[in-house]
Amino acid sequence: MSYIQIRAATEEDQDWINRQVIKDWGAQIVVAQGKVHYPAKLDAFVAYDDQNNLGLLTYESKESEIEIITLNSFAEDIGVGTALINTLIKLAEDSKIKQIKVITTNDNLKALALYQKRGFALNAVYPGAVDLSRKHKNIPNIAENGIPIRDEIELICMVDHYIHTFDQT
């Protein structure tokens, strides 16, 4: 396996991002807190090596925070998600943005583990929030791992804490 590289997505990536979002998220949209997002239209980073795209992170920048909208690794357990998060942390630091937020569902145990291992802390739980998202897209009631999909969980990373706590290499 070659070294993981990260680049900003370009307009030429939009079709690929849209296809990937449909494949991984079941539609060209993702919904959190009842808000519909179109990841192919957002800022994004692509992880790649000399042969393949390895991952994708889409995000929205706001005045005081960056929100991760999607994060997908297509090559498990080689550091793709961490490399994408590290790149976003660097962007936040360079932009003087203090926090990064992400919302996931209660069944997404891999995401919850990844984010917490990378310095994100649970910030809020929104019981029953997935019902609001189901008004915009078809979301199953039960995840593949057997956990009922009901709640949204918000995690926050304070950029200064991350930079001083976690090894960026």
Coordinates of C-alpha atoms in Angstrom, one line a residue:
M1 CA 0.0 0.0 0.0
S2 CA 1.3 3.4 -1.0
Y3 CA 1.4 6.4 1.2
I4 CA -2.0 8.1 1.8
Q5 CA -2.2 11.5 0.2
I6 CA -5.0 14.1 0.6
R7 CA -6.1 16.7 -1.8
A8 CA -9.0 19.2 -2.0
A9 CA -11.8 18.0 -4.2
T10 CA -12.3 19.9 -7.5
E11 CA -15.3 20.5 -9.7
E12 CA -14.2 17.5 -11.7
D13 CA -14.8 15.3 -8.7
Q14 CA -18.4 16.2 -8.3
D15 CA -19.8 13.3 -10.3
W16 CA -17.6 10.8 -8.5
I17 CA -18.6 12.3 -5.1
N18 CA -22.2 12.2 -6.0
R19 CA -21.9 8.5 -7.1
Q20 CA -20.0 7.6 -4.0
V21 CA -22.5 9.4 -1.7
I22 CA -25.4 7.5 -3.4
K23 CA -23.5 4.2 -3.0
D24 CA -22.6 4.8 0.7
W25 CA -25.5 6.9 2.0
G26 CA -28.3 5.6 -0.2
A27 CA -29.2 9.0 -1.9
Q28 CA -27.4 12.1 -3.2
I29 CA -28.4 13.8 0.1
V30 CA -27.6 13.3 3.7
V31 CA -29.7 14.7 6.5
A32 CA -28.8 15.8 10.0
Q33 CA -30.9 17.8 12.4
G34 CA -33.5 17.9 9.7
K35 CA -31.2 19.8 7.4
V36 CA -30.6 18.4 3.9
H37 CA -27.0 18.5 2.6
Y38 CA -25.8 17.8 -0.9
P39 CA -22.3 16.5 -0.4
A40 CA -21.2 16.7 -4.0
K41 CA -21.8 20.5 -3.8
L42 CA -19.8 20.9 -0.6
D43 CA -16.1 21.5 0.0
A44 CA -14.3 18.1 0.3
F45 CA -11.1 16.3 0.7
V46 CA -10.2 13.2 -1.2
A47 CA -7.7 10.6 0.2
Y48 CA -5.8 8.7 -2.4
D49 CA -2.7 6.7 -3.2
D50 CA -1.0 6.1 -6.5
Q51 CA -3.8 3.8 -7.7
N52 CA -7.1 4.6 -6.1
N53 CA -9.3 7.0 -4.2
L54 CA -9.2 5.8 -0.6
G55 CA -11.7 8.1 1.1
L56 CA -13.8 11.2 1.1
L57 CA -14.6 13.9 3.7
T58 CA -17.2 16.6 2.9
Y59 CA -17.7 19.6 5.1
E60 CA -19.4 23.0 5.6
S61 CA -17.5 25.9 6.9
K62 CA -19.3 28.4 9.1
E63 CA -18.0 31.5 10.8
S64 CA -17.0 29.8 14.0
E65 CA -17.0 26.1 13.2
I66 CA -16.6 23.5 10.5
E67 CA -19.2 20.7 10.3
I68 CA -18.2 17.3 8.9
I69 CA -21.1 16.2 6.7
T70 CA -19.7 12.9 5.4
L71 CA -16.6 10.8 6.1
N72 CA -16.0 7.6 4.3
S73 CA -13.0 5.3 4.1
F74 CA -12.9 2.8 1.2
A75 CA -9.8 1.1 2.7
E76 CA -10.4 0.1 6.3
D77 CA -7.8 0.2 9.1
I78 CA -5.0 1.9 7.2
G79 CA -5.5 5.5 8.6
V80 CA -7.7 7.0 5.8
G81 CA -10.2 8.5 8.2
T82 CA -7.5 9.8 10.5
A83 CA -5.6 11.4 7.6
L84 CA -8.8 13.1 6.4
I85 CA -9.6 14.4 9.9
N86 CA -6.0 15.6 10.4
T87 CA -6.3 17.6 7.1
L88 CA -9.5 19.2 8.3
I89 CA -8.0 20.0 11.6
K90 CA -5.1 21.8 9.8
L91 CA -7.6 23.7 7.7
A92 CA -9.5 24.8 10.8
E93 CA -6.3 25.8 12.5
D94 CA -5.1 27.8 9.5
S95 CA -8.6 29.5 9.2
K96 CA -8.6 30.3 13.0
I97 CA -11.8 28.2 13.4
K98 CA -12.0 26.9 17.0
Q99 CA -14.2 23.8 16.7
I100 CA -15.2 21.0 14.4
K101 CA -18.7 19.4 14.7
V102 CA -20.0 16.2 13.4
I103 CA -23.4 14.5 13.8
T104 CA -23.9 10.7 13.4
T105 CA -26.5 8.3 14.4
N106 CA -26.6 6.1 17.5
D107 CA -26.0 2.9 15.5
N108 CA -22.8 4.1 13.8
L109 CA -20.4 2.6 16.3
K110 CA -17.3 2.7 14.0
A111 CA -17.8 6.5 13.5
L112 CA -18.4 7.1 17.2
A113 CA -15.2 5.2 18.0
L114 CA -13.1 6.9 15.3
Y115 CA -14.2 10.4 16.3
Q116 CA -13.6 9.9 20.0
K117 CA -10.2 8.3 19.4
R118 CA -9.3 11.5 17.4
G119 CA -10.3 13.9 20.2
F120 CA -13.9 14.5 19.6
A121 CA -16.2 14.5 22.6
L122 CA -19.9 13.8 22.9
N123 CA -21.7 17.2 23.0
A124 CA -25.4 16.4 22.6
V125 CA -27.8 13.5 22.0
Y126 CA -31.0 14.3 20.1
P127 CA -33.4 11.5 21.0
G128 CA -35.7 10.5 18.1
A129 CA -34.0 13.0 15.7
V130 CA -33.7 10.4 12.9
D131 CA -37.5 10.5 12.5
L132 CA -37.1 14.1 11.2
S133 CA -34.5 13.0 8.8
R134 CA -36.8 10.2 7.5
K135 CA -39.1 12.9 6.2
H136 CA -36.4 13.7 3.7
K137 CA -35.0 10.3 2.8
N138 CA -35.5 6.6 3.3
I139 CA -33.6 5.5 6.4
P140 CA -34.1 2.0 7.7
N141 CA -35.4 1.5 11.2
I142 CA -32.7 -1.1 12.1
A143 CA -29.1 -0.9 11.1
E144 CA -27.1 -3.8 9.6
N145 CA -25.6 -4.3 13.1
G146 CA -29.1 -4.8 14.6
I147 CA -29.2 -1.5 16.4
P148 CA -32.4 0.5 16.0
I149 CA -31.6 3.8 14.3
R150 CA -33.3 6.5 16.4
D151 CA -31.0 9.2 17.7
E152 CA -28.5 11.7 16.4
I153 CA -25.3 12.2 18.4
E154 CA -23.3 15.4 18.1
L155 CA -19.5 15.3 18.7
I156 CA -17.3 18.4 19.0
C157 CA -13.5 18.7 18.6
M158 CA -11.9 21.8 20.0
V159 CA -9.1 22.5 17.5
D160 CA -6.6 23.8 20.1
H161 CA -7.1 20.8 22.3
Y162 CA -6.6 18.4 19.3
I163 CA -3.4 20.1 18.2
H164 CA -1.9 20.0 21.6
T165 CA -3.1 16.5 22.5
F166 CA -2.9 14.3 19.4
D167 CA 0.1 13.3 17.3
Q168 CA -0.5 14.7 13.8
T169 CA 1.8 12.2 12.1

